[in-house]
MMTF fields as JSON, N, C-alpha, C and O atoms, coordinates in Angstrom:
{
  "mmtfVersion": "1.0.0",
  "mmtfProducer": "UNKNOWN",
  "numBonds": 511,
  "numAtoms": 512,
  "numGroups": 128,
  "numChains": 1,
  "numModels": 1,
  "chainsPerModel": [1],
  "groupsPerChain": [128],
  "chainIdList": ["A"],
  "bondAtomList": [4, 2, 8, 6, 12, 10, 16, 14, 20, 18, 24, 22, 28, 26, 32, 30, 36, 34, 40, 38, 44, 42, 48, 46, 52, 50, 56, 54, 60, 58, 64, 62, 68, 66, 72, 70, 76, 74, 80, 78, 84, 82, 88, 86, 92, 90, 96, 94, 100, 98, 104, 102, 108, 106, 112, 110, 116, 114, 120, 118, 124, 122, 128, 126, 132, 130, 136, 134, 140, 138, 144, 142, 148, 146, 152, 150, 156, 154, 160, 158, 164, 162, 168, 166, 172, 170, 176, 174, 180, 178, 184, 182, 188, 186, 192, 190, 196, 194, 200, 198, 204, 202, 208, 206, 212, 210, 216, 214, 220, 218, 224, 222, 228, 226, 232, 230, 236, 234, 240, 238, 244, 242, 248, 246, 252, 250, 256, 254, 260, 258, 264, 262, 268, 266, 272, 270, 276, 274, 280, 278, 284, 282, 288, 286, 292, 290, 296, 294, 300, 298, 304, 302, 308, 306, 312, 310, 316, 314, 320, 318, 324, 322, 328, 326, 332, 330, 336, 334, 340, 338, 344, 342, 348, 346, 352, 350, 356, 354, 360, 358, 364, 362, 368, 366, 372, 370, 376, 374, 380, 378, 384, 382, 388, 386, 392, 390, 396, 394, 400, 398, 404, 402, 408, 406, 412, 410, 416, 414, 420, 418, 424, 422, 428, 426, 432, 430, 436, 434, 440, 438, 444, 442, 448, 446, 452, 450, 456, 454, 460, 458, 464, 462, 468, 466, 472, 470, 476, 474, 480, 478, 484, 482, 488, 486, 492, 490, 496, 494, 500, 498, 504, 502, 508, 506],
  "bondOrderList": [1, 1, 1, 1, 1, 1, 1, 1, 1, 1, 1, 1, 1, 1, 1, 1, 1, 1, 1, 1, 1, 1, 1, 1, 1, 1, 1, 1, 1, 1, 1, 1, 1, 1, 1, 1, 1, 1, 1, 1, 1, 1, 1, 1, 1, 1, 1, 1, 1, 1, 1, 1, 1, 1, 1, 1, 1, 1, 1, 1, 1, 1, 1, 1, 1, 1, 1, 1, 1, 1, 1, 1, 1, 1, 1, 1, 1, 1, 1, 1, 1, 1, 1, 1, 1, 1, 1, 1, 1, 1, 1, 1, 1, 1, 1, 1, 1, 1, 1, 1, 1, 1, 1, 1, 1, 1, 1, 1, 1, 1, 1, 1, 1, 1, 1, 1, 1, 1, 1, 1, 1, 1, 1, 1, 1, 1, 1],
  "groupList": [{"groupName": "UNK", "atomNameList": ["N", "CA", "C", "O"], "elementList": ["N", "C", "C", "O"], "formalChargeList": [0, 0, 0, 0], "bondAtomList": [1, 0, 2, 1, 3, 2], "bondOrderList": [1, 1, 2], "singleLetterCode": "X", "chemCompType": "L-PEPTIDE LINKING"}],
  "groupTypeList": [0, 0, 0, 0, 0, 0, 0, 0, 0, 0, 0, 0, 0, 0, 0, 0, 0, 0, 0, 0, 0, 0, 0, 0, 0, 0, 0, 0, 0, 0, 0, 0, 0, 0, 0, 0, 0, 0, 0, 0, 0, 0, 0, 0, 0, 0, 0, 0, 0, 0, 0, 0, 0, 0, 0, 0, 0, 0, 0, 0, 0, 0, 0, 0, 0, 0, 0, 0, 0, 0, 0, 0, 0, 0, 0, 0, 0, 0, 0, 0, 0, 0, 0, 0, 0, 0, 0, 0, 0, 0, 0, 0, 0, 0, 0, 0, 0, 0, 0, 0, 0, 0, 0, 0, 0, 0, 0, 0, 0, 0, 0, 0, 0, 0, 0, 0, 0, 0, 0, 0, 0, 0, 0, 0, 0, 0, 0, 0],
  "groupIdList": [1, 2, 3, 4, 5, 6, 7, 8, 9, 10, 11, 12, 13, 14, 15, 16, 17, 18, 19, 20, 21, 22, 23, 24, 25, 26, 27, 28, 29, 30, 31, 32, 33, 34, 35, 36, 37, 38, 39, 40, 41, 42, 43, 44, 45, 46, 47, 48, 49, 50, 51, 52, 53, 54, 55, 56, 57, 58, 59, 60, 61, 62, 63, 64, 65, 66, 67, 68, 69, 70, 71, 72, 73, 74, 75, 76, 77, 78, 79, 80, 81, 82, 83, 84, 85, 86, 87, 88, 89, 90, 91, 92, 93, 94, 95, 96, 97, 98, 99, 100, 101, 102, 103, 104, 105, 106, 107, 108, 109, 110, 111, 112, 113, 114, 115, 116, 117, 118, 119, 120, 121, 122, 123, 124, 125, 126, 127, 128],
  "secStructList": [7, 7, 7, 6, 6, 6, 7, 1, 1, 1, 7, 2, 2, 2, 2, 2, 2, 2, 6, 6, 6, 2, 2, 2, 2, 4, 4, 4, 1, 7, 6, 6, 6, 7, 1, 6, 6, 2, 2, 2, 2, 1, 2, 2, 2, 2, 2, 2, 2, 2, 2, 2, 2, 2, 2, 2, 2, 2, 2, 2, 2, 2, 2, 6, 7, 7, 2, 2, 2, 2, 2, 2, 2, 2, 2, 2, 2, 6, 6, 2, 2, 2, 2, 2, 2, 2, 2, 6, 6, 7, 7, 2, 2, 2, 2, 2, 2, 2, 2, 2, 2, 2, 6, 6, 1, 7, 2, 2, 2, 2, 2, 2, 2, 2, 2, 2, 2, 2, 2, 2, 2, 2, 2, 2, 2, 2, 2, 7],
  "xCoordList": [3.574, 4.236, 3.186, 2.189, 3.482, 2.855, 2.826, 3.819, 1.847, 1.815, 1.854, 1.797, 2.043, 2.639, 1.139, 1.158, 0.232, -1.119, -0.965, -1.868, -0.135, 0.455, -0.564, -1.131, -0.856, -1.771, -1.47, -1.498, -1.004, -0.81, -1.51, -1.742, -1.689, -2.975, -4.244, -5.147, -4.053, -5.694, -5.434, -4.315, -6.358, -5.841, -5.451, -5.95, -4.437, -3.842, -5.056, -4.835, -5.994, -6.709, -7.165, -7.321, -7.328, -7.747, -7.414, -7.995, -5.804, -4.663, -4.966, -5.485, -4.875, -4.451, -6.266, -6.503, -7.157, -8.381, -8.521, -9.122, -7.901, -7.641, -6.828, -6.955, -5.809, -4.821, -5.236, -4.472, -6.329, -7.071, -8.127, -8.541, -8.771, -9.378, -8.613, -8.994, -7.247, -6.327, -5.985, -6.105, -5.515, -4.842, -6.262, -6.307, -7.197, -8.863, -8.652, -8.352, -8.991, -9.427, -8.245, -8.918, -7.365, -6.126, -5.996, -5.047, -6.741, -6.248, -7.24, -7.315, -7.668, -8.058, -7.806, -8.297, -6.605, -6.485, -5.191, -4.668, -5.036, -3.606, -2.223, -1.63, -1.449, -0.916, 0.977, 1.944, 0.701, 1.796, 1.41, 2.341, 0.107, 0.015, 0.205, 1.027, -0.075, -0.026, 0.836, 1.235, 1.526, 2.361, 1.455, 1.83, 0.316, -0.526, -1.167, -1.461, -1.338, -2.031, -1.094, -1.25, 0.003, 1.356, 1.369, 0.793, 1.771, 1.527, 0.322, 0.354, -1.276, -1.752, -1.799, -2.16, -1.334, -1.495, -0.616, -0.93, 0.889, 1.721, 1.266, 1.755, 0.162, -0.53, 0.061, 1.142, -0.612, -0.12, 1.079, 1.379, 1.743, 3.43, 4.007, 4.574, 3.768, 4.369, 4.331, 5.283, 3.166, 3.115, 3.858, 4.586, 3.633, 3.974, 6.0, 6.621, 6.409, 7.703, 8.202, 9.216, 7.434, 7.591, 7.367, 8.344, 6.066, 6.107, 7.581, 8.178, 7.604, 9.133, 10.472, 11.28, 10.546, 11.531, 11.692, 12.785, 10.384, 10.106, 10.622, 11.299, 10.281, 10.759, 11.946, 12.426, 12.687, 14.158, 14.668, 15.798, 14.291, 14.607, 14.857, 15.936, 13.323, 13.143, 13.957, 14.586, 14.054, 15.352, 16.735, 17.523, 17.193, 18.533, 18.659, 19.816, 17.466, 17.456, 17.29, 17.447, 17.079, 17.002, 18.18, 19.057, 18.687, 20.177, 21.457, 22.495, 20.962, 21.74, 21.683, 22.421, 20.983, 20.093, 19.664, 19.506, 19.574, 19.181, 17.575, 16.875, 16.995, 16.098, 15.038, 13.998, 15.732, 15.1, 14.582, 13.353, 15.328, 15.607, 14.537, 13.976, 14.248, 13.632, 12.23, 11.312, 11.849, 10.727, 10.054, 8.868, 11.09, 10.742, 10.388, 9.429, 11.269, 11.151, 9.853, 9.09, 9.545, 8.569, 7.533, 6.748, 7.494, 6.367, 5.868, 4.796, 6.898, 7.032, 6.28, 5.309, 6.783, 6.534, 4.892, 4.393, 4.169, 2.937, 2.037, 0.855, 2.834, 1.999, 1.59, 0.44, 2.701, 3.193, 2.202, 1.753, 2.155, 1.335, -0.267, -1.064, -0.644, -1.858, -2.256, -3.327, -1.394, -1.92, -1.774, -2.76, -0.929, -1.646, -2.664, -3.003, -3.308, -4.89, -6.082, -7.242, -5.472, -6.441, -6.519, -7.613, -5.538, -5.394, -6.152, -6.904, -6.379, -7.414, -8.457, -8.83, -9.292, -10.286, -10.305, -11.215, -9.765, -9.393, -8.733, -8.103, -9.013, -8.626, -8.038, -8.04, -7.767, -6.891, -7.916, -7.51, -8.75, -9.877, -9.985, -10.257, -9.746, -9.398, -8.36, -8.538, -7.122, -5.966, -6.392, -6.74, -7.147, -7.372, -8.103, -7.717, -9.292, -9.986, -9.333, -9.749, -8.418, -7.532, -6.447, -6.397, -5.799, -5.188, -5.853, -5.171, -7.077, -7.767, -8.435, -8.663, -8.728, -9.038, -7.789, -7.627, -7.137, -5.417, -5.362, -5.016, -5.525, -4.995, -5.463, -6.54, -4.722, -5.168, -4.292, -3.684, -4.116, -3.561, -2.354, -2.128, -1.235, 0.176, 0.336, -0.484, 1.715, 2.033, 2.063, 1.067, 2.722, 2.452, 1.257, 1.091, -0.128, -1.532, -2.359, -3.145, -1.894, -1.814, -1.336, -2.187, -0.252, 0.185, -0.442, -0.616, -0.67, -1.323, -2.789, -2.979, -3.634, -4.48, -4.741, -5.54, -3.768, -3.347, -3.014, -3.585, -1.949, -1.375, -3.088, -3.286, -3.77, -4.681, -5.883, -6.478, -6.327, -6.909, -6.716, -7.666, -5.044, -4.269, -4.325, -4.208, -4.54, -5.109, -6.303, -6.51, -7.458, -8.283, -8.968, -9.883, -8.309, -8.707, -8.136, -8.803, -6.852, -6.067, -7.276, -7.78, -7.705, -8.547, -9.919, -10.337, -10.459, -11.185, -11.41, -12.29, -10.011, -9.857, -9.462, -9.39, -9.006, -9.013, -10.039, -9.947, -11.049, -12.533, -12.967, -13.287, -13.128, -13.649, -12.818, -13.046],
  "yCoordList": [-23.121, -22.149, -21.254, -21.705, -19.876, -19.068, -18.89, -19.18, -18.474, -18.075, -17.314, -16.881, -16.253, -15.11, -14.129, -12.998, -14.753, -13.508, -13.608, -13.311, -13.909, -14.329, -15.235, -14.792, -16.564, -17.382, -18.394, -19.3, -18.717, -19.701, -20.976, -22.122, -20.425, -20.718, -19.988, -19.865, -19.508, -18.961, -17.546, -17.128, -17.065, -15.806, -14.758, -14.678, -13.876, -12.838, -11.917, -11.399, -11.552, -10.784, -11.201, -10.285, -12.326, -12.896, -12.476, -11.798, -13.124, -13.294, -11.672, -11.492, -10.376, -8.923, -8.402, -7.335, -9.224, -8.75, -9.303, -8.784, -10.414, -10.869, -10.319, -9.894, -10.215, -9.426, -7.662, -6.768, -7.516, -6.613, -6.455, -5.303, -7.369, -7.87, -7.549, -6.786, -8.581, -9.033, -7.585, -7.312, -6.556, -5.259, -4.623, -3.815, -4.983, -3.993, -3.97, -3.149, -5.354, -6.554, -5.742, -4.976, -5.632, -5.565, -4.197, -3.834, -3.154, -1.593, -0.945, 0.271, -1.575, -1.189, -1.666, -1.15, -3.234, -3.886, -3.1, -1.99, -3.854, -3.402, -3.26, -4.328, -1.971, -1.622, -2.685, -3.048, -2.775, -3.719, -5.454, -6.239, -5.746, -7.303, -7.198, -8.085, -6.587, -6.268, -5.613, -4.839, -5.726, -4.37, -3.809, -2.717, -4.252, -3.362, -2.322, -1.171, -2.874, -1.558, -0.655, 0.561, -1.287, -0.269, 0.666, 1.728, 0.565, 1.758, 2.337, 3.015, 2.175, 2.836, 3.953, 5.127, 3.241, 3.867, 5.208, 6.166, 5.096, 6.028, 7.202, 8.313, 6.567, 7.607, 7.777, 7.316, 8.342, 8.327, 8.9, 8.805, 9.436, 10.459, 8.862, 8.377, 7.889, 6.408, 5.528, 4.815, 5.53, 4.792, 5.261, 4.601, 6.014, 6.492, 6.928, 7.19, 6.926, 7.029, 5.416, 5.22, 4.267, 2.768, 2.806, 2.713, 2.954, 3.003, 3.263, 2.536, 4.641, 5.183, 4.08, 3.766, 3.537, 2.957, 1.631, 1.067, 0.964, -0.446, 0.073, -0.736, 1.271, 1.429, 1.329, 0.499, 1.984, 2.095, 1.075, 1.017, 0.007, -1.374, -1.834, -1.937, -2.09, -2.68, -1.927, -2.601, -0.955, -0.37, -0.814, -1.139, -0.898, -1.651, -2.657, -3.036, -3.831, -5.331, -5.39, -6.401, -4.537, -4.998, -4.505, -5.346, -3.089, -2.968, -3.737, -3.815, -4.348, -5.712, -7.012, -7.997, -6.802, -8.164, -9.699, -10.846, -9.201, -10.073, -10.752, -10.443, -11.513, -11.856, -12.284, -11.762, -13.165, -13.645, -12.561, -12.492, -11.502, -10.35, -9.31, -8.656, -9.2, -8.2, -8.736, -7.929, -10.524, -10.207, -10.298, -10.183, -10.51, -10.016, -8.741, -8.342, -8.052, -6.426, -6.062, -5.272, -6.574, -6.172, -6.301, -5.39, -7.687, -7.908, -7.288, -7.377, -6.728, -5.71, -4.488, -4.169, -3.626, -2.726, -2.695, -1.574, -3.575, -3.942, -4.42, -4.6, -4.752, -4.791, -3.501, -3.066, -2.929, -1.223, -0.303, 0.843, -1.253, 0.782, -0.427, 0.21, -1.54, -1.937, -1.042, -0.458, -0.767, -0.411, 1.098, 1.772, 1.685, 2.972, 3.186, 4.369, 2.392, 2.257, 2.082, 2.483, 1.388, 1.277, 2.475, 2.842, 3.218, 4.445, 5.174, 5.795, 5.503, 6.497, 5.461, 5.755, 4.346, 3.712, 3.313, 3.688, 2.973, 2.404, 0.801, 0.459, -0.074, -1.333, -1.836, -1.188, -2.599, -3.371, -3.57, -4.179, -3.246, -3.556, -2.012, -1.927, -1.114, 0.309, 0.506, 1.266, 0.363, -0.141, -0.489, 0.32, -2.018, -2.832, -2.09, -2.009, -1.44, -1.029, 0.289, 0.434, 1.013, 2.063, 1.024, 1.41, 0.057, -0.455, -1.137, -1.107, -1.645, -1.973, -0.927, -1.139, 0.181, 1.276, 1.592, 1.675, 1.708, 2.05, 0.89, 1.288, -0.101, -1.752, -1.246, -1.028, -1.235, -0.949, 0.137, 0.1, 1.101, 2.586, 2.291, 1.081, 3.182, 3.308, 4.145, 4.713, 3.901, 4.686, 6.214, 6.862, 6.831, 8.19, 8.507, 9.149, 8.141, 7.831, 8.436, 9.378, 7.571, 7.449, 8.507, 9.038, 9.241, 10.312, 11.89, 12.889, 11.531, 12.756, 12.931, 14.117, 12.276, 12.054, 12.993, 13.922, 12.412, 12.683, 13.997, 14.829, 14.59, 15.775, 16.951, 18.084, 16.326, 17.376, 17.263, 18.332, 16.299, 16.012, 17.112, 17.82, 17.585, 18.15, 19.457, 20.338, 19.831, 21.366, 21.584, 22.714, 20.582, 21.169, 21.412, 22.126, 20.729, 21.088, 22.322, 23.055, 22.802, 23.634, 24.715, 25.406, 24.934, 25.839, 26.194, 27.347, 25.212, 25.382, 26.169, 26.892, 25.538, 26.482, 27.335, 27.862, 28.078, 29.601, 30.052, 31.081, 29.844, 30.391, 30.337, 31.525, 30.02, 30.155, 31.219, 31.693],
  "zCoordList": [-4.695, -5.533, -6.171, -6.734, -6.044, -7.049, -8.528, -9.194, -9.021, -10.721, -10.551, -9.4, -12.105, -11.919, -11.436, -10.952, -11.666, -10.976, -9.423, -8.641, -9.18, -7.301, -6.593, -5.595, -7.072, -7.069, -6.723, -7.555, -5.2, -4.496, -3.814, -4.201, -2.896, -1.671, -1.707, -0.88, -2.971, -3.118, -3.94, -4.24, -4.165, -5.248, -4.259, -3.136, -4.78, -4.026, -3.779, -2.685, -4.165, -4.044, -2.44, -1.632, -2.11, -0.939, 0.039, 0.887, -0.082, 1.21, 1.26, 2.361, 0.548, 0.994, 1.439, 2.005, 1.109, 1.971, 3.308, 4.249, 3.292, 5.075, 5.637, 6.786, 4.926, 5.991, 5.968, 6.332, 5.559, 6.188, 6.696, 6.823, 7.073, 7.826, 9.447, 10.334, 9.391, 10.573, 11.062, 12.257, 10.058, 10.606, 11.101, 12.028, 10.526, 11.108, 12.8, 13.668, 12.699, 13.894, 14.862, 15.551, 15.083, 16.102, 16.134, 16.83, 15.524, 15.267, 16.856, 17.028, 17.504, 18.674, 19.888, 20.892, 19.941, 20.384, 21.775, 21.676, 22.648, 23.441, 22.946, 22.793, 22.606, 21.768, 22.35, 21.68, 23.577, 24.637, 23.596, 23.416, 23.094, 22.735, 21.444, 21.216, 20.29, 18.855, 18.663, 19.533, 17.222, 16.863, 15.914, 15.49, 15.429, 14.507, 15.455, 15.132, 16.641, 17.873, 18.032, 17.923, 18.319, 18.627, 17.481, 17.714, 16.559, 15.172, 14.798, 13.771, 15.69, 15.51, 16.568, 16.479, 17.577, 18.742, 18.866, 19.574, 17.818, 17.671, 16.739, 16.531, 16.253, 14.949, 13.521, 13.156, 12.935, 11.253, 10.804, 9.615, 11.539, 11.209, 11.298, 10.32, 12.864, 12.776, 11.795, 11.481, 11.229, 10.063, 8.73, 7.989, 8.68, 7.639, 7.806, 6.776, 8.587, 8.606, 8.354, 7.683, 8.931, 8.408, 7.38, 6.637, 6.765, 5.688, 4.312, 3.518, 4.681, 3.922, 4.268, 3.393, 5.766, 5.672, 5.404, 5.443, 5.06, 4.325, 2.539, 1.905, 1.954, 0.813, 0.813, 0.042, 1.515, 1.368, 1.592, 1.107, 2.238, 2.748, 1.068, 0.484, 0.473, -0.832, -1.751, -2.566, -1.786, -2.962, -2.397, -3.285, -1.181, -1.185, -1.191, -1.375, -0.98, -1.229, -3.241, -3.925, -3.549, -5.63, -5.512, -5.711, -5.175, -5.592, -5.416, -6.072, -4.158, -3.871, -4.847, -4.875, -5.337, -6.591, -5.619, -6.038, -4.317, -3.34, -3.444, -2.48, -4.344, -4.88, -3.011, -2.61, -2.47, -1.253, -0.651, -0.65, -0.024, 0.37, 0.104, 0.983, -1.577, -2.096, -2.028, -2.169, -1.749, -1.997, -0.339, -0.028, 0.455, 2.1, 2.314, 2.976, 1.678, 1.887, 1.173, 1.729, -0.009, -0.755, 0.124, 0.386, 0.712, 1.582, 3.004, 3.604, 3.245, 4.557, 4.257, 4.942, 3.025, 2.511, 2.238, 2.334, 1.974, 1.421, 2.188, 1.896, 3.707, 4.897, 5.452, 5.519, 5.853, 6.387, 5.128, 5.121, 4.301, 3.454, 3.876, 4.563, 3.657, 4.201, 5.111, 4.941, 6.319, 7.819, 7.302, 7.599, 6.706, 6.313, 5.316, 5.279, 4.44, 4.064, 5.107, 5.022, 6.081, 7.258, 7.79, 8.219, 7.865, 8.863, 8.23, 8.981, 6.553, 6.163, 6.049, 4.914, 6.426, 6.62, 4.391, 3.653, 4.192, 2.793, 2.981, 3.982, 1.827, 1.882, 0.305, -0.742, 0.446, -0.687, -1.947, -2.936, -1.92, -2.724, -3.659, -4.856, -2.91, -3.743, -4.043, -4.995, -3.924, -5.152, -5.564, -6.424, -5.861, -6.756, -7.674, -8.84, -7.22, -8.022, -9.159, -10.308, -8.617, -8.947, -10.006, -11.174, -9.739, -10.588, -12.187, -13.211, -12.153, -12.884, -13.782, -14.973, -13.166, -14.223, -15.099, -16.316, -14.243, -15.253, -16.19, -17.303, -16.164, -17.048, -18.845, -19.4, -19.076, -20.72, -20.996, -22.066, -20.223, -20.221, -20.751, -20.755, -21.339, -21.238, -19.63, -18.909, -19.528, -18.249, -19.292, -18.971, -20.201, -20.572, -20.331, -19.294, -21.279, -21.07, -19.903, -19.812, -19.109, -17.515, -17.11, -16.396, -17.181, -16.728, -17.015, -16.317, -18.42, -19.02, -18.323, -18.052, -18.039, -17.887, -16.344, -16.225, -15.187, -13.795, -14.094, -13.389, -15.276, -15.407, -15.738, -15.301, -16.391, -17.05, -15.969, -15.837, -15.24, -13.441, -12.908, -12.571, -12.671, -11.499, -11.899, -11.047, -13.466, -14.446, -14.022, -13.578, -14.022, -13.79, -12.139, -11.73, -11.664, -10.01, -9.716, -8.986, -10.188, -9.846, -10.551, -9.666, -11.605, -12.677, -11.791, -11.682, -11.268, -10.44, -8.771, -8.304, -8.176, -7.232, -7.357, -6.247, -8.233, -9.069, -8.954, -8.284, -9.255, -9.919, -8.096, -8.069, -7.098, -6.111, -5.591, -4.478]
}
């Protein structure tokens, strides 16, 4: 059984660096023996359309209040955006690292922050 830091069989941080590891390993493999080859092989519009439809999966498994359900879907969803971190050569370790800078923040905080980011890049490519 897990704790709530998702701490089962070893710390979650683990299990989502192996299983990127596993999606690395197979992203060159025969796209007929893997389905991680197969979705790369279809390219990033493929992934990324799974992607979207693992979300929609997980929003009708909570609206359902299907607890089993939601945390399958969740887990689908979190494989499928894995293999699109792989696809821009990114790993679970940069969320992580992206989530941990945020930890302390409010989500407003947080937002303002992204909002006044998105001012000044925009301010900048002005000036060029």
């Amino acid at each position: 059984m897990s704790d709530c830091n998702g701490n089962g069989n070893g710390n979650g941080n683990d299990t989502l660096a192996r299983l990127a590891e596993v999606i690395e390993s197979r992203r060159g493999q025969d796209p007929d023996k893997s389905y991680v080859a197969r979705l790369f092989s279809k390219g990033t519009d493929a992934i990324l359309k799974k992607v979207g439809e693992e979300a929609t999966e997980v929003v009708m498994a909570a609206k359902d209040g299907d607890r089993p359900k939601l945390v399958g879907e969740v887990a689908d969803l979190w494989f499928h955006t894995m293999v699109a971190l792989a696809a821009f050569d990114l790993k679970p370790a940069d969320v992580l690292a992206e989530l941990e800078r945020r930890e302390g923040l409010s989500g407003l905080e947080e937002f303002a922050v992204r909002k006044l980011r998105a001012r000044e890049i925009d301010a900048q490519g002005e000036g060029t």
